[in-house]
Tab-separated table of N, CA and C in Angstrom:
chain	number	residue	atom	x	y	z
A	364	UNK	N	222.096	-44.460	-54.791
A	364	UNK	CA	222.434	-43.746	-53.574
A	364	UNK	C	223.526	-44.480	-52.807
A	365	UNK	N	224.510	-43.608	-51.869
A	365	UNK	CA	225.052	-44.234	-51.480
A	365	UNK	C	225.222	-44.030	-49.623
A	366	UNK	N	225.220	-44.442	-48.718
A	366	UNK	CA	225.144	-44.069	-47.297
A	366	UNK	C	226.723	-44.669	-46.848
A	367	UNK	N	226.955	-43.826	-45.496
A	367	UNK	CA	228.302	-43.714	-45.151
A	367	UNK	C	228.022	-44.116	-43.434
A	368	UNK	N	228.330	-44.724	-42.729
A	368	UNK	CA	227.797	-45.120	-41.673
A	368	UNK	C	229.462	-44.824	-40.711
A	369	UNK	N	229.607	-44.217	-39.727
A	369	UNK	CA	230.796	-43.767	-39.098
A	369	UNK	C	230.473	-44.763	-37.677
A	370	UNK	N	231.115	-45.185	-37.408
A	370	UNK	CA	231.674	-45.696	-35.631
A	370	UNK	C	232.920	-45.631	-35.185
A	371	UNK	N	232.823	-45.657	-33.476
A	371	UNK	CA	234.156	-46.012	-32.937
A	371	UNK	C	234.520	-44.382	-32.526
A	372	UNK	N	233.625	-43.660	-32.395
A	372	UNK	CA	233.774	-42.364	-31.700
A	372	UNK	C	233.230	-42.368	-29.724
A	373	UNK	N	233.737	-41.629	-29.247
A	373	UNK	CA	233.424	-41.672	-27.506
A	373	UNK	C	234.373	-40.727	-26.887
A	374	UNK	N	234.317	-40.778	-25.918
A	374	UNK	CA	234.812	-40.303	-24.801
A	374	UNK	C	236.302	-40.886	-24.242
A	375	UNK	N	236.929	-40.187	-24.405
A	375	UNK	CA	238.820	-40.713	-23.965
A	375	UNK	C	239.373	-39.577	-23.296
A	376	UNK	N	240.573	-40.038	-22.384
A	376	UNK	CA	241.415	-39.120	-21.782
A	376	UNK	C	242.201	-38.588	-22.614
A	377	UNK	N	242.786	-37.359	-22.338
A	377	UNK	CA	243.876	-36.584	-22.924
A	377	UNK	C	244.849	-37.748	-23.111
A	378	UNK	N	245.928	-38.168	-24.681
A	378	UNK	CA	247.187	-39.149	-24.157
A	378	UNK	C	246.197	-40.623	-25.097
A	379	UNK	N	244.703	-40.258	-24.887
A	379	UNK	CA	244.073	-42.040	-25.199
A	379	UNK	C	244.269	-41.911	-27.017
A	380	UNK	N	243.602	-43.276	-26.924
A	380	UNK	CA	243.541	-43.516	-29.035
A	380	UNK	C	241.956	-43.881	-28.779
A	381	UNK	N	241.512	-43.625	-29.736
A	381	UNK	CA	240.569	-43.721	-30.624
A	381	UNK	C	240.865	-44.208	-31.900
A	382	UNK	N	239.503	-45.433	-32.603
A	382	UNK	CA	239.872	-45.684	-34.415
A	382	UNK	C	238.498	-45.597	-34.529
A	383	UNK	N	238.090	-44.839	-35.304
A	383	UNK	CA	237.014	-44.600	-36.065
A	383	UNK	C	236.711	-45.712	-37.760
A	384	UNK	N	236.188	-45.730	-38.161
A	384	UNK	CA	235.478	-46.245	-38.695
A	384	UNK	C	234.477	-45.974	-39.125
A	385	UNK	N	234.469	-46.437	-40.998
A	385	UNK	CA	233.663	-45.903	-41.851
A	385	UNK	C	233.209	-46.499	-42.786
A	386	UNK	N	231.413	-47.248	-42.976
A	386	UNK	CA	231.405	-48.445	-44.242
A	386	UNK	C	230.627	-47.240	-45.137
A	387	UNK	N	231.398	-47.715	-46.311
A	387	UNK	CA	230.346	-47.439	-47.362
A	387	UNK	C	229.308	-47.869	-48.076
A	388	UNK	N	228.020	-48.347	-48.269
A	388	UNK	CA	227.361	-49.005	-49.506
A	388	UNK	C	226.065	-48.593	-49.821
A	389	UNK	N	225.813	-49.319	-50.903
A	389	UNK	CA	224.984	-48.226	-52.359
A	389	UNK	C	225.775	-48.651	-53.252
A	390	UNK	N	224.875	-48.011	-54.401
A	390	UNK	CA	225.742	-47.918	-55.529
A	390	UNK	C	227.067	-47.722	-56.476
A	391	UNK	N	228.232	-48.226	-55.567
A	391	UNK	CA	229.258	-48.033	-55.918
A	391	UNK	C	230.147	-48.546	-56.783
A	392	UNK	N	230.325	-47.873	-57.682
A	392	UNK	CA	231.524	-48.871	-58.676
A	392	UNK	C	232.901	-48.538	-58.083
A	393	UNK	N	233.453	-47.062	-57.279
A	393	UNK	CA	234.278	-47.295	-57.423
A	393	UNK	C	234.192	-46.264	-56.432
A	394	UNK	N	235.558	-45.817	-54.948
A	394	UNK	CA	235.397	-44.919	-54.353
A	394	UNK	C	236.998	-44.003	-54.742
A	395	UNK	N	236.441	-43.077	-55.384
A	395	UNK	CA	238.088	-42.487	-55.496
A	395	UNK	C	238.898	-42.034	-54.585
A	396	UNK	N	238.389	-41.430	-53.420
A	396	UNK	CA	238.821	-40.812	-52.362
A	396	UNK	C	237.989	-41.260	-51.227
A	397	UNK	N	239.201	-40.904	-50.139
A	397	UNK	CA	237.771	-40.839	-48.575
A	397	UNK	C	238.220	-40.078	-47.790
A	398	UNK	N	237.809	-39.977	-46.699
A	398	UNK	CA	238.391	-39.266	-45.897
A	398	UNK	C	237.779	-38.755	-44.505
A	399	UNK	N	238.636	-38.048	-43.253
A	399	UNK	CA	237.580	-37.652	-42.237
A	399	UNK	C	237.842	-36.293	-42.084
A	400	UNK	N	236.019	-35.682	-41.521
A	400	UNK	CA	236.712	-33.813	-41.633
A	400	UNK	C	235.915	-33.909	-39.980
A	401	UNK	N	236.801	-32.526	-39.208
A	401	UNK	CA	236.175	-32.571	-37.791
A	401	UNK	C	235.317	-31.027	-38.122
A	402	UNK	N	234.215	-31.351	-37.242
A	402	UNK	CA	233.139	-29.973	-36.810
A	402	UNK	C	233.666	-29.950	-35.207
A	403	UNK	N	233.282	-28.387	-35.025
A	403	UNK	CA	233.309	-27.978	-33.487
A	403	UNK	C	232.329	-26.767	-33.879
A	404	UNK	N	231.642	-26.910	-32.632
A	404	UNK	CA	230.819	-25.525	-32.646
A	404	UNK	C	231.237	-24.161	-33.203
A	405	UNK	N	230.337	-23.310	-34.358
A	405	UNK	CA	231.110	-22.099	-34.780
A	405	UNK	C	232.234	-22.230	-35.418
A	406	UNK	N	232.559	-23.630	-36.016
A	406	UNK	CA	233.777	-23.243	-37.064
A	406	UNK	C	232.878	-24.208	-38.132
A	407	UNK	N	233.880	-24.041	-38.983
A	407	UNK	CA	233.571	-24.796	-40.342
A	407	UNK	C	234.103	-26.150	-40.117
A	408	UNK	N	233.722	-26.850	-40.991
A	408	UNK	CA	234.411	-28.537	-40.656
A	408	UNK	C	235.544	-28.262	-41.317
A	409	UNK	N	236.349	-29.054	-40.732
A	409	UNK	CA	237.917	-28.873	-41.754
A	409	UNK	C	238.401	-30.360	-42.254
A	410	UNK	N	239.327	-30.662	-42.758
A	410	UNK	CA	240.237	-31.789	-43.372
A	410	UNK	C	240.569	-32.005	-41.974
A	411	UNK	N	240.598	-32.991	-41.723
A	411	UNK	CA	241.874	-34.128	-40.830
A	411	UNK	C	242.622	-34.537	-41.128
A	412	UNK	N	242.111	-35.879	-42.321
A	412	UNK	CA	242.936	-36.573	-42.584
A	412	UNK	C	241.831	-36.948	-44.192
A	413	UNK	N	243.117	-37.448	-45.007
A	413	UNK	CA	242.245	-38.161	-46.636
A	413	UNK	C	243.312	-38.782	-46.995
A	414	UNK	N	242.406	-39.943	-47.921
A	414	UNK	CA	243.187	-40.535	-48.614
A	414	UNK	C	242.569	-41.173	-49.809
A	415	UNK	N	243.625	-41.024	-51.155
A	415	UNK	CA	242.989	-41.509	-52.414
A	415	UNK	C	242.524	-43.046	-52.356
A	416	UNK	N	242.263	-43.470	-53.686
A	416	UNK	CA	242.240	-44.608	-54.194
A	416	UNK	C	244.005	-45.712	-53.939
A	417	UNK	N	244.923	-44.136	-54.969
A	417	UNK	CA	246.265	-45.109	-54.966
A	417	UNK	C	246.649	-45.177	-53.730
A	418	UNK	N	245.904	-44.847	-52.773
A	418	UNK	CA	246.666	-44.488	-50.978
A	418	UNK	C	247.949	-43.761	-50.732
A	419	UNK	N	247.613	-42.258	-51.435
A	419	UNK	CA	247.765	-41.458	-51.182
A	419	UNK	C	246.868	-40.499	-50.253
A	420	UNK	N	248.041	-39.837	-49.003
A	420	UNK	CA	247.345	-39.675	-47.635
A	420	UNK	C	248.020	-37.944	-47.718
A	421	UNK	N	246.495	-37.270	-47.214
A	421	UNK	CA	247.340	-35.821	-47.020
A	421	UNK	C	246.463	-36.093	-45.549
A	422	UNK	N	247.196	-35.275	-44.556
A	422	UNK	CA	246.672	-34.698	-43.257
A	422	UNK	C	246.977	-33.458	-42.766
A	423	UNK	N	245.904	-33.177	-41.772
A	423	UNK	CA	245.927	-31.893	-41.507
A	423	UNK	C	247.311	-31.909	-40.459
A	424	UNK	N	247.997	-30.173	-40.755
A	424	UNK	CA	248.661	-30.697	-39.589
A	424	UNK	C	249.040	-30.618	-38.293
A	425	UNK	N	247.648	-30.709	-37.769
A	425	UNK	CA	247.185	-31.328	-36.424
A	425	UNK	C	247.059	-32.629	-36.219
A	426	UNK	N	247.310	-33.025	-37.255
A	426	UNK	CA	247.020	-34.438	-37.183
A	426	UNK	C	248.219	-35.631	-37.415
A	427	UNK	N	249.076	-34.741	-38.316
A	427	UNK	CA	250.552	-35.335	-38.725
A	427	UNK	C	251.252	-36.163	-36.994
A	428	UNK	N	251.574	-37.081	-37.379
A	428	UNK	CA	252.406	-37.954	-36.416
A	428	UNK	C	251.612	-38.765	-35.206
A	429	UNK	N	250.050	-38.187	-35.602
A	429	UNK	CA	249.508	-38.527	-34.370
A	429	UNK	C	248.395	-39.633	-35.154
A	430	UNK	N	247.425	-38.877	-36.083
A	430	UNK	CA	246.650	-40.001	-36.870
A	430	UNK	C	247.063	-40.808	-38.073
A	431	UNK	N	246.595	-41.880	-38.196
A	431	UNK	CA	246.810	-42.641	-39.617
A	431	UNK	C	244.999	-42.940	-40.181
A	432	UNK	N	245.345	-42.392	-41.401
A	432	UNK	CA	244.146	-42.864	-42.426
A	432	UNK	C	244.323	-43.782	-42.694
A	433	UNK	N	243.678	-44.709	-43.237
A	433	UNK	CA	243.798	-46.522	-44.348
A	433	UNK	C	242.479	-46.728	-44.534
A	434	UNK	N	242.366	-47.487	-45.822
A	434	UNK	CA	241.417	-47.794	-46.361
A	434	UNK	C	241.425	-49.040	-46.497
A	435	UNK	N	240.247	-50.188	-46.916
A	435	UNK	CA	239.981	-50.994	-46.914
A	435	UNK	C	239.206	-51.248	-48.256
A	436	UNK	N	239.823	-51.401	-49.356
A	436	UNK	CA	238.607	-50.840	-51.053
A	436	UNK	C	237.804	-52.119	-50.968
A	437	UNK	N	238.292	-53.591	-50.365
A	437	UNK	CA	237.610	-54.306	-50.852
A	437	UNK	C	236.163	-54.868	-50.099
A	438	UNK	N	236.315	-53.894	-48.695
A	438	UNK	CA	234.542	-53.541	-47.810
A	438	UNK	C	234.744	-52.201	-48.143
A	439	UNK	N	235.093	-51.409	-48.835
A	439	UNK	CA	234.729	-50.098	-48.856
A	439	UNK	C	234.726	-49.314	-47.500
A	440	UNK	N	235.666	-49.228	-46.627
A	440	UNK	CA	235.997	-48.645	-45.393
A	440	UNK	C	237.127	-47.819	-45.311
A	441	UNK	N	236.938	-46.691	-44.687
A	441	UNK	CA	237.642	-46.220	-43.955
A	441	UNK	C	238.000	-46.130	-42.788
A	442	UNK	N	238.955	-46.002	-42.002
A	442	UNK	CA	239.547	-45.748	-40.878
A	442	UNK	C	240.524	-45.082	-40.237
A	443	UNK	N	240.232	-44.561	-38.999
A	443	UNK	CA	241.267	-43.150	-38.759
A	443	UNK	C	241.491	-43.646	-37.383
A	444	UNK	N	243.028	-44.101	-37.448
A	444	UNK	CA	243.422	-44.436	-36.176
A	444	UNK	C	244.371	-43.155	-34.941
A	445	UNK	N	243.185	-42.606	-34.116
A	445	UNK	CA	244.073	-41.340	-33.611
A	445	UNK	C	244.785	-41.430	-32.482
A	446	UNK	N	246.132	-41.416	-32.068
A	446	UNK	CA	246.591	-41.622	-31.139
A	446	UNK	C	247.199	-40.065	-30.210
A	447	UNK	N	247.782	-40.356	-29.216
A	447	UNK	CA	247.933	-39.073	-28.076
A	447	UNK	C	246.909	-38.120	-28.262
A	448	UNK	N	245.643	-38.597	-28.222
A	448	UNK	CA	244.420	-37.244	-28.227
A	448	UNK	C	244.573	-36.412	-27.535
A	449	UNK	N	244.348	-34.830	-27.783
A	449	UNK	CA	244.208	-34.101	-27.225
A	449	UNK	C	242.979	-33.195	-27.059
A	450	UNK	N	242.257	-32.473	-25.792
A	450	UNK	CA	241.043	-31.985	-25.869
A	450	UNK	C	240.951	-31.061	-27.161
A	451	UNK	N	242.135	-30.611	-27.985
A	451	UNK	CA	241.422	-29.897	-29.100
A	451	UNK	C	241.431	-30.683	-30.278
A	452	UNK	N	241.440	-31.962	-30.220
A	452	UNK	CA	240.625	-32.898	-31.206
A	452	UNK	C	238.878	-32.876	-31.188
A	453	UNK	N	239.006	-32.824	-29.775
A	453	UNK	CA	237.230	-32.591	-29.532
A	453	UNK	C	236.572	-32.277	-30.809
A	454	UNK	N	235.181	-33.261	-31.082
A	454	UNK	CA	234.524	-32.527	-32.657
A	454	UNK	C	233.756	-34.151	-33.027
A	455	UNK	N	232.623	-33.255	-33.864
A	455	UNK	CA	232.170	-34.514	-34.705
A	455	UNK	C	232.866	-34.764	-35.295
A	456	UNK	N	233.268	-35.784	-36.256
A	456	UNK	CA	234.341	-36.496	-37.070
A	456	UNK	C	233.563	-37.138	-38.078
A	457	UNK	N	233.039	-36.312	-39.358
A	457	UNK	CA	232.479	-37.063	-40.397
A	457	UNK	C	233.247	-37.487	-41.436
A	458	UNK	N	232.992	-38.821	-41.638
A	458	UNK	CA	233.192	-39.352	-43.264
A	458	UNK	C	232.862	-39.257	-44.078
A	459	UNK	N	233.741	-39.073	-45.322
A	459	UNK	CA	233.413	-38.398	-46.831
A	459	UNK	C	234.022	-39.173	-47.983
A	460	UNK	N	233.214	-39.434	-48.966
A	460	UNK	CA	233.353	-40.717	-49.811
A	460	UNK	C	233.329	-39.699	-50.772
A	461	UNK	N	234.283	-39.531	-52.006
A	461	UNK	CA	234.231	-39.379	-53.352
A	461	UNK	C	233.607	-40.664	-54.072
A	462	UNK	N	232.417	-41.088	-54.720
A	462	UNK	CA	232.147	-42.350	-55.204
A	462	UNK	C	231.579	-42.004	-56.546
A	463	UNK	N	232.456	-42.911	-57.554
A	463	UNK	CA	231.732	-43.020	-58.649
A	463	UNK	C	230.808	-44.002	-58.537
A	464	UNK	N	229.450	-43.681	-59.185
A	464	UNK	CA	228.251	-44.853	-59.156
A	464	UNK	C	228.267	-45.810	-60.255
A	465	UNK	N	227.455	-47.000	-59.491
A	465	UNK	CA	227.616	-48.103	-60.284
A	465	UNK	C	226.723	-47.894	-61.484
A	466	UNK	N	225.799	-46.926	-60.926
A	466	UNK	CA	224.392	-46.866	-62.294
A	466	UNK	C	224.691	-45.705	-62.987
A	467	UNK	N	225.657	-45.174	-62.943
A	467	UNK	CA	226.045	-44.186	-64.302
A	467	UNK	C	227.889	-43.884	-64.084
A	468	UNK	N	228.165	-44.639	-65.000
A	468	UNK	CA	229.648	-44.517	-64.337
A	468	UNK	C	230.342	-43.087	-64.570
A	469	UNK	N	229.311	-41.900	-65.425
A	469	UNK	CA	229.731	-41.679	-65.327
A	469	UNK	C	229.617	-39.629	-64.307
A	470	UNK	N	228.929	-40.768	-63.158
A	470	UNK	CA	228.656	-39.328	-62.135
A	470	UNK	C	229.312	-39.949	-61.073
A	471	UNK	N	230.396	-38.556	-60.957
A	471	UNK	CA	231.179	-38.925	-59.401
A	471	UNK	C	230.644	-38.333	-58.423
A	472	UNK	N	229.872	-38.042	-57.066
A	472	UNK	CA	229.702	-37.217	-55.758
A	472	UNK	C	230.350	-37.290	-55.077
A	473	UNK	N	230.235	-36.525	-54.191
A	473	UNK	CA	230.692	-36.433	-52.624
A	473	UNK	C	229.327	-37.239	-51.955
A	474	UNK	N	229.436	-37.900	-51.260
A	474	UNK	CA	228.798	-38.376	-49.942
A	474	UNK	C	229.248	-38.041	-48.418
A	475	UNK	N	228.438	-37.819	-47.451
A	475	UNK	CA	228.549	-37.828	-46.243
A	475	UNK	C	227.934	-38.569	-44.703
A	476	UNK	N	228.935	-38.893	-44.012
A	476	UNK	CA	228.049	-39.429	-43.220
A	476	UNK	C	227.539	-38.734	-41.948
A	477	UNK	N	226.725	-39.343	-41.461
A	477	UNK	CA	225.934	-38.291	-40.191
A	477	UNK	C	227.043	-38.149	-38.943
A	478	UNK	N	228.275	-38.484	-38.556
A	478	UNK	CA	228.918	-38.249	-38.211
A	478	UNK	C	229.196	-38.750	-36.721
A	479	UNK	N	229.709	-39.145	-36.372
A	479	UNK	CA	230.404	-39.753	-34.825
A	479	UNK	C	231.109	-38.648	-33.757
A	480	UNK	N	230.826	-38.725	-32.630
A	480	UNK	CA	231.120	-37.500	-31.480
A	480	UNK	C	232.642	-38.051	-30.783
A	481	UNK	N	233.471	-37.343	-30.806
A	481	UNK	CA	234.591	-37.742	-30.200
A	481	UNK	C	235.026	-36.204	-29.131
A	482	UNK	N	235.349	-37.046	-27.988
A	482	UNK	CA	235.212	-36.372	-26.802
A	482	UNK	C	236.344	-36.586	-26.295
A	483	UNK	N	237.610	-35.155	-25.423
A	483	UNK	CA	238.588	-35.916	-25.457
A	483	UNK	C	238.912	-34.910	-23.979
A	484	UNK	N	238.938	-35.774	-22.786
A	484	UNK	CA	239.083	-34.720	-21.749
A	484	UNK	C	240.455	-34.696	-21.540
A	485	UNK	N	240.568	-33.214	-20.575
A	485	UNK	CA	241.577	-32.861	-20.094
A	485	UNK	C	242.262	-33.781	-18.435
């Protein structure tokens, strides 16, 4: 099994930054991808921001110029540094691990984490 633990979500002014933060561990041999998706009430969660293994980065683009993804392979972290927030960032902000496992190399999942509240007033 593997658990995804998110921090570094709160409450900021319109204009503030936020960096989120994301450990992974469990069974991991290897994480191919990661990434963060936002929820808001009544929609679906969407992409933000991802990024592979080779650190390759797609973002949503709401997010272009404003957030940066990066990873960290050797604690298994992610991080989403968001700058000039705006109230329609508002949203949970969960992390999502593509991980191949260490105890069968050869099953890849998706994992998720319970997700961090980011609040962004006007």
């Amino acid at each position: 099994q593997v658990q995804l633990v998110e921090s570094g979500g709160g409450l900021v002014q319109a204009g503030g930054s936020l960096k989120l933060s994301c450990a992974a561990s469990g069974s991991i041999f290897s994480i191919n991808a990661m990434g963060w998706h936002r929820q808001v009430p009544g929609r679906q969660r969407e992409l933000v921001a991802a990024i592979a293994s080779a650190r390759l980065t797609n973002y949503a683009d709401s997010a272009k110029g404003r957030f940066t993804i990066s990873r960290d392979n050797a604690k298994n972290m992610v991080y989403l540094q968001m700058n000039s927030l705006k109230p329609e960032d508002t949203g949970v902000y969960y992390c999502h691990a593509l991980v191949q496992s260490s105890l069968d190399y050869n099953v890849e999942k998706d994992y998720w984490g319970k997700g961090t509240q980011v609040t962004v007033s006007s």
